[in-house]
Every structure is written in C-alpha cells, then in structure tokens.
Amino acid sequence: MMRVLVVEDHSNLSAQLSAALTQARFAVDRAADGEEALFLGQTEAYDAIVLDLGLPQLDGLSVLRQWRRENLIVPVLILTARDSWTEKVTGLNAGADDYLAKPFAMDELLARLHALIRRAAGRARSDIIVGALALDAAAGTVSWHGAPVRLTGLEFRTLTYLAQHAGRLISKTELTEHLYAQDFDRDSNTVEVVIGRIRRKLDAEFIETVRGQGYKISHG
C-alpha cells in the first residue's frame, strides 16, 4: 500500500511487477542487482520488499541476511525459480516473511504483499475503520459516513498511511518518504496540498496538524 522495493534482474518481469504494483496504488522503486538492493534497503523507507534470490553482484540470500543483521524489519517476500523445499526453507530461515516460486500469478503476489503489510501493522484485515472513515486498502475504496469518496492515488496512499497509524503523530518527513518512489522529486510541501484536498473531501478536523511536527488522525 505504500512504498515497495522490487529487486529483480530480469527487466521484463521487473517492469511487469512495477506496473502491477503501481496500478494497485503502491509507490515503487526498482533494483536490478544485489548491491543496489542492499543499499536501497539500508537507506530508504519501505513498507515491503519483493526480493528475487538469483541476482547479479550479490545474491538475494546474502542481501536478506545483511538486512536482518542490521535489524531491518521491513516485510520481505522472496521470489525464486528454484522449486525446492531446501531453497524455500533457507530463505525463510534467512529472515524472509513469505515466498513465491516463479512463475506466479500477479494477483497472488499482490494479495501476499497486502497480507504482509497488514501483519506488520498489527492488523488481520484489509479494511481500516477510524471514526466515520472506512477504508479498504486491498480494494482501494474509501467511504465517509457511509458515502463513497473518490480519491486520487496520492490522496489514497496518504490517507491509508495516516489511518494505519491512527493515534500516532506522523512527521511530514516520514509521510513523504513513504509516499514517493526514490526517483520522484520529493517536495514535502506537496504533502500539505494533498492533506488539504483530503480534508475538503472528508472533514477539516479529521486530520489534525501538529504545528512544526506533523499530522495525526485520532482513533475517533
């Protein structure tokens, strides 16, 4: 739902994954080798990572083990063409949260990613209810007092992240890092504009601005 890193050296599959995830309202970064993936995982904020095991420069298992040694706790879904229990078990023991063997159905990958992100946020379901807001992150739907609300992709990602962390103050920097892909021109002032648009569609008081610190949605 928010920001995902796709680590895949096959350009066609990488492009297909990126397109499907973007369509599902994720912000997507891509890496084509293990060294780039290691660096991005260490320096960027992601809600989930899709990691191929067969990578040039540095293999996926080595990347994953290094992330976990550095206490990077982001959910990781590994992709592998190796249809053996040994490889799957090795990946899970290295710190992966789930796996898919190639070839796979894109809908299954999306469903597994949604489930991983929900579990990481401490939720068992894809719908989020905060006061008058009902949001289904998997279906991409929003209602306010029971009436459907149309949001742009950026508005939806912003509201989803705030609703997922209802009751917690979210800094503008944290929100910006989770909304945009790495190669996007990240202007934190854009967040203020997006928050303003969401308030006009819901309620001006629903998203609280804590001056100089960030934004917060109360539990309702």
mmCIF file of C-alpha atoms in Angstrom:
data_model
loop_
_atom_site.group_PDB
_atom_site.id
_atom_site.type_symbol
_atom_site.label_atom_id
_atom_site.label_comp_id
_atom_site.label_asym_id
_atom_site.label_seq_id
_atom_site.Cartn_x
_atom_site.Cartn_y
_atom_site.Cartn_z
ATOM 1 C CA MET A 1 0.000 0.000 0.000
ATOM 2 C CA MET A 2 2.626 2.461 0.392
ATOM 3 C CA ARG A 3 6.194 2.134 -0.789
ATOM 4 C CA VAL A 4 7.659 -1.098 -2.167
ATOM 5 C CA LEU A 5 11.102 -2.060 -3.428
ATOM 6 C CA VAL A 6 11.174 -4.582 -6.291
ATOM 7 C CA VAL A 7 14.508 -6.386 -6.629
ATOM 8 C CA GLU A 8 14.551 -8.336 -9.896
ATOM 9 C CA ASP A 9 17.280 -8.559 -12.535
ATOM 10 C CA HIS A 10 15.020 -9.682 -15.404
ATOM 11 C CA SER A 11 13.908 -6.380 -16.942
ATOM 12 C CA ASN A 12 10.603 -7.642 -18.365
ATOM 13 C CA LEU A 13 9.453 -9.167 -15.073
ATOM 14 C CA SER A 14 10.656 -6.125 -13.157
ATOM 15 C CA ALA A 15 8.618 -3.855 -15.432
ATOM 16 C CA GLN A 16 5.540 -6.093 -15.101
ATOM 17 C CA LEU A 17 5.831 -6.093 -11.307
ATOM 18 C CA SER A 18 6.269 -2.332 -11.233
ATOM 19 C CA ALA A 19 3.240 -1.771 -13.463
ATOM 20 C CA ALA A 20 1.011 -4.086 -11.408
ATOM 21 C CA LEU A 21 2.089 -2.553 -8.113
ATOM 22 C CA THR A 22 1.658 0.986 -9.428
ATOM 23 C CA GLN A 23 -1.824 0.065 -10.627
ATOM 24 C CA ALA A 24 -2.519 -1.212 -7.104
ATOM 25 C CA ARG A 25 -1.501 2.236 -5.765
ATOM 26 C CA PHE A 26 1.952 1.409 -4.471
ATOM 27 C CA ALA A 27 4.909 3.730 -4.948
ATOM 28 C CA VAL A 28 7.596 1.508 -6.495
ATOM 29 C CA ASP A 29 11.397 1.584 -6.535
ATOM 30 C CA ARG A 30 13.371 -0.970 -8.549
ATOM 31 C CA ALA A 31 16.813 -2.532 -8.202
ATOM 32 C CA ALA A 32 18.424 -4.889 -10.724
ATOM 33 C CA ASP A 33 21.285 -6.307 -8.644
ATOM 34 C CA GLY A 34 22.061 -7.248 -5.066
ATOM 35 C CA GLU A 35 24.410 -4.383 -4.277
ATOM 36 C CA GLU A 36 21.886 -1.746 -5.324
ATOM 37 C CA ALA A 37 19.154 -3.574 -3.391
ATOM 38 C CA LEU A 38 21.295 -3.739 -0.259
ATOM 39 C CA PHE A 39 21.975 -0.001 -0.429
ATOM 40 C CA LEU A 40 18.340 0.976 -1.041
ATOM 41 C CA GLY A 41 17.121 -1.235 1.794
ATOM 42 C CA GLN A 42 19.634 0.377 4.134
ATOM 43 C CA THR A 43 18.893 3.971 3.153
ATOM 44 C CA GLU A 44 15.225 4.174 2.089
ATOM 45 C CA ALA A 45 11.955 3.578 3.966
ATOM 46 C CA TYR A 46 9.832 0.748 2.533
ATOM 47 C CA ASP A 47 6.637 -0.924 3.653
ATOM 48 C CA ALA A 48 7.598 -4.174 1.896
ATOM 49 C CA ILE A 49 10.284 -5.607 -0.382
ATOM 50 C CA VAL A 50 9.921 -8.126 -3.224
ATOM 51 C CA LEU A 51 13.284 -9.862 -3.495
ATOM 52 C CA ASP A 52 14.479 -12.251 -6.211
ATOM 53 C CA LEU A 53 17.074 -14.725 -4.978
ATOM 54 C CA GLY A 54 19.047 -15.100 -8.224
ATOM 55 C CA LEU A 55 20.716 -11.692 -8.519
ATOM 56 C CA PRO A 56 23.985 -10.462 -10.044
ATOM 57 C CA GLN A 57 26.682 -8.764 -7.931
ATOM 58 C CA LEU A 58 25.283 -10.107 -4.654
ATOM 59 C CA ASP A 59 22.732 -12.913 -4.339
ATOM 60 C CA GLY A 60 19.353 -12.335 -2.710
ATOM 61 C CA LEU A 61 20.015 -14.510 0.349
ATOM 62 C CA SER A 62 23.174 -12.557 1.154
ATOM 63 C CA VAL A 63 21.268 -9.291 0.814
ATOM 64 C CA LEU A 64 18.482 -10.549 3.060
ATOM 65 C CA ARG A 65 20.861 -11.832 5.718
ATOM 66 C CA GLN A 66 22.692 -8.489 5.795
ATOM 67 C CA TRP A 67 19.426 -6.569 6.166
ATOM 68 C CA ARG A 68 18.389 -8.753 9.081
ATOM 69 C CA ARG A 69 21.807 -8.440 10.744
ATOM 70 C CA GLU A 70 21.243 -4.691 10.610
ATOM 71 C CA ASN A 71 17.787 -5.174 12.179
ATOM 72 C CA LEU A 72 15.890 -4.041 9.093
ATOM 73 C CA ILE A 73 12.421 -5.334 9.938
ATOM 74 C CA VAL A 74 10.548 -4.497 6.714
ATOM 75 C CA PRO A 75 8.494 -7.484 5.406
ATOM 76 C CA VAL A 76 10.304 -9.340 2.608
ATOM 77 C CA LEU A 77 8.637 -11.558 0.005
ATOM 78 C CA ILE A 78 11.211 -13.654 -1.852
ATOM 79 C CA LEU A 79 10.862 -14.772 -5.454
ATOM 80 C CA THR A 80 12.646 -17.854 -6.663
ATOM 81 C CA ALA A 81 12.673 -20.057 -9.730
ATOM 82 C CA ARG A 82 14.114 -22.850 -7.631
ATOM 83 C CA ASP A 83 11.255 -25.210 -6.944
ATOM 84 C CA SER A 84 12.775 -26.990 -3.961
ATOM 85 C CA TRP A 85 11.871 -27.008 -0.288
ATOM 86 C CA THR A 86 15.523 -26.538 0.615
ATOM 87 C CA GLU A 87 15.703 -23.127 -1.059
ATOM 88 C CA LYS A 88 12.386 -22.021 0.390
ATOM 89 C CA VAL A 89 13.315 -23.081 3.914
ATOM 90 C CA THR A 90 16.733 -21.422 3.569
ATOM 91 C CA GLY A 91 15.071 -18.182 2.517
ATOM 92 C CA LEU A 92 12.618 -18.245 5.403
ATOM 93 C CA ASN A 93 15.394 -19.055 7.868
ATOM 94 C CA ALA A 94 17.386 -16.122 6.484
ATOM 95 C CA GLY A 95 14.577 -13.797 7.513
ATOM 96 C CA ALA A 96 12.050 -13.802 4.661
ATOM 97 C CA ASP A 97 8.399 -13.404 5.629
ATOM 98 C CA ASP A 98 6.907 -15.239 2.643
ATOM 99 C CA TYR A 99 7.887 -16.669 -0.745
ATOM 100 C CA LEU A 100 6.567 -17.222 -4.255
ATOM 101 C CA ALA A 101 8.024 -19.623 -6.806
ATOM 102 C CA LYS A 102 8.184 -18.476 -10.435
ATOM 103 C CA PRO A 103 6.029 -18.451 -12.449
ATOM 104 C CA PHE A 104 3.341 -16.896 -10.258
ATOM 105 C CA ALA A 105 0.025 -15.094 -10.653
ATOM 106 C CA MET A 106 0.311 -11.337 -10.149
ATOM 107 C CA ASP A 107 -2.923 -11.312 -8.141
ATOM 108 C CA GLU A 108 -1.389 -13.771 -5.695
ATOM 109 C CA LEU A 109 1.702 -11.629 -5.277
ATOM 110 C CA LEU A 110 -0.449 -8.568 -4.572
ATOM 111 C CA ALA A 111 -2.569 -10.488 -2.069
ATOM 112 C CA ARG A 112 0.505 -11.768 -0.249
ATOM 113 C CA LEU A 113 2.016 -8.280 -0.116
ATOM 114 C CA HIS A 114 -1.181 -6.841 1.321
ATOM 115 C CA ALA A 115 -1.219 -9.589 3.945
ATOM 116 C CA LEU A 116 2.431 -8.986 4.893
ATOM 117 C CA ILE A 117 1.868 -5.254 5.292
ATOM 118 C CA ARG A 118 -1.281 -5.824 7.361
ATOM 119 C CA ARG A 119 0.540 -8.182 9.702
ATOM 120 C CA ALA A 120 3.463 -5.779 10.034
ATOM 121 C CA ALA A 121 0.975 -3.089 11.077
ATOM 122 C CA GLY A 122 -0.658 -5.460 13.564
ATOM 123 C CA ARG A 123 -3.878 -5.873 11.581
ATOM 124 C CA ALA A 124 -5.549 -9.078 10.403
ATOM 125 C CA ARG A 125 -7.940 -7.465 7.911
ATOM 126 C CA SER A 126 -7.536 -5.179 4.911
ATOM 127 C CA ASP A 127 -10.250 -2.746 5.988
ATOM 128 C CA ILE A 128 -9.500 0.132 8.345
ATOM 129 C CA ILE A 129 -12.243 1.882 10.297
ATOM 130 C CA VAL A 130 -11.434 5.100 12.140
ATOM 131 C CA GLY A 131 -14.476 7.050 13.297
ATOM 132 C CA ALA A 132 -16.607 7.864 10.239
ATOM 133 C CA LEU A 133 -13.873 6.671 7.863
ATOM 134 C CA ALA A 134 -14.000 3.187 6.326
ATOM 135 C CA LEU A 135 -11.059 2.353 4.073
ATOM 136 C CA ASP A 136 -10.270 -0.931 2.348
ATOM 137 C CA ALA A 137 -6.604 -0.888 1.415
ATOM 138 C CA ALA A 138 -6.788 -4.018 -0.752
ATOM 139 C CA ALA A 139 -9.904 -2.975 -2.689
ATOM 140 C CA GLY A 140 -8.857 0.682 -2.908
ATOM 141 C CA THR A 141 -12.191 2.001 -1.621
ATOM 142 C CA VAL A 142 -13.000 4.781 0.855
ATOM 143 C CA SER A 143 -16.249 5.874 2.456
ATOM 144 C CA TRP A 144 -17.070 8.704 4.858
ATOM 145 C CA HIS A 145 -20.217 8.355 6.975
ATOM 146 C CA GLY A 146 -21.175 5.522 4.614
ATOM 147 C CA ALA A 147 -20.892 7.563 1.408
ATOM 148 C CA PRO A 148 -18.201 6.629 -1.125
ATOM 149 C CA VAL A 149 -15.335 9.083 -1.563
ATOM 150 C CA ARG A 150 -13.237 9.385 -4.703
ATOM 151 C CA LEU A 151 -9.528 9.927 -4.041
ATOM 152 C CA THR A 152 -6.526 10.221 -6.327
ATOM 153 C CA GLY A 153 -3.768 7.638 -5.931
ATOM 154 C CA LEU A 154 -1.619 10.019 -3.902
ATOM 155 C CA GLU A 155 -4.549 11.040 -1.705
ATOM 156 C CA PHE A 156 -5.401 7.376 -1.113
ATOM 157 C CA ARG A 157 -1.839 6.458 -0.135
ATOM 158 C CA THR A 158 -1.619 9.452 2.203
ATOM 159 C CA LEU A 159 -4.902 8.693 3.931
ATOM 160 C CA THR A 160 -4.107 4.982 4.161
ATOM 161 C CA TYR A 161 -0.780 5.602 5.855
ATOM 162 C CA LEU A 162 -2.288 8.023 8.360
ATOM 163 C CA ALA A 163 -5.228 5.691 9.064
ATOM 164 C CA GLN A 164 -2.933 2.687 9.511
ATOM 165 C CA HIS A 165 -1.143 4.647 12.216
ATOM 166 C CA ALA A 166 -4.201 6.331 13.738
ATOM 167 C CA GLY A 167 -3.403 7.883 17.084
ATOM 168 C CA ARG A 168 0.299 8.322 16.281
ATOM 169 C CA LEU A 169 1.900 11.588 15.203
ATOM 170 C CA ILE A 170 3.385 11.199 11.701
ATOM 171 C CA SER A 171 6.077 13.676 10.750
ATOM 172 C CA LYS A 172 5.998 15.308 7.326
ATOM 173 C CA THR A 173 9.360 13.659 6.562
ATOM 174 C CA GLU A 174 8.090 10.161 7.399
ATOM 175 C CA LEU A 175 4.960 10.667 5.348
ATOM 176 C CA THR A 176 6.919 11.991 2.371
ATOM 177 C CA GLU A 177 9.370 9.054 2.459
ATOM 178 C CA HIS A 178 6.532 6.517 2.358
ATOM 179 C CA LEU A 179 4.539 8.213 -0.379
ATOM 180 C CA TYR A 180 7.073 8.679 -3.143
ATOM 181 C CA ALA A 181 9.375 6.411 -5.098
ATOM 182 C CA GLN A 182 13.100 7.139 -4.889
ATOM 183 C CA ASP A 183 13.341 8.862 -8.279
ATOM 184 C CA PHE A 184 10.386 11.170 -7.582
ATOM 185 C CA ASP A 185 11.045 14.800 -6.747
ATOM 186 C CA ARG A 186 10.081 14.670 -3.088
ATOM 187 C CA ASP A 187 8.719 18.048 -2.147
ATOM 188 C CA SER A 188 7.357 17.953 1.385
ATOM 189 C CA ASN A 189 5.190 20.976 0.604
ATOM 190 C CA THR A 190 3.187 18.712 -1.704
ATOM 191 C CA VAL A 191 2.059 16.785 1.375
ATOM 192 C CA GLU A 192 0.383 19.920 2.731
ATOM 193 C CA VAL A 193 -1.538 20.316 -0.526
ATOM 194 C CA VAL A 194 -2.640 16.660 -0.516
ATOM 195 C CA ILE A 195 -3.725 16.836 3.133
ATOM 196 C CA GLY A 196 -5.769 19.923 2.268
ATOM 197 C CA ARG A 197 -7.521 18.108 -0.586
ATOM 198 C CA ILE A 198 -8.353 15.137 1.647
ATOM 199 C CA ARG A 199 -9.777 17.422 4.324
ATOM 200 C CA ARG A 200 -12.097 19.011 1.784
ATOM 201 C CA LYS A 201 -13.407 15.576 0.783
ATOM 202 C CA LEU A 202 -13.827 14.308 4.353
ATOM 203 C CA ASP A 203 -13.806 16.778 7.232
ATOM 204 C CA ALA A 204 -11.473 19.648 8.012
ATOM 205 C CA GLU A 205 -10.983 18.403 11.588
ATOM 206 C CA PHE A 206 -10.387 14.710 10.805
ATOM 207 C CA ILE A 207 -6.652 15.097 10.153
ATOM 208 C CA GLU A 208 -5.021 17.142 12.891
ATOM 209 C CA THR A 209 -1.993 19.306 12.153
ATOM 210 C CA VAL A 210 0.514 19.466 14.999
ATOM 211 C CA ARG A 211 2.395 22.647 14.207
ATOM 212 C CA GLY A 212 6.050 22.030 13.366
ATOM 213 C CA GLN A 213 5.731 18.268 13.952
ATOM 214 C CA GLY A 214 3.341 16.619 11.509
ATOM 215 C CA TYR A 215 -0.129 15.110 11.226
ATOM 216 C CA LYS A 216 -2.322 12.790 13.243
ATOM 217 C CA ILE A 217 -5.663 11.023 12.885
ATOM 218 C CA SER A 218 -7.329 10.376 16.212
ATOM 219 C CA HIS A 219 -8.874 6.970 16.876
ATOM 220 C CA GLY A 220 -12.271 8.572 16.522
#
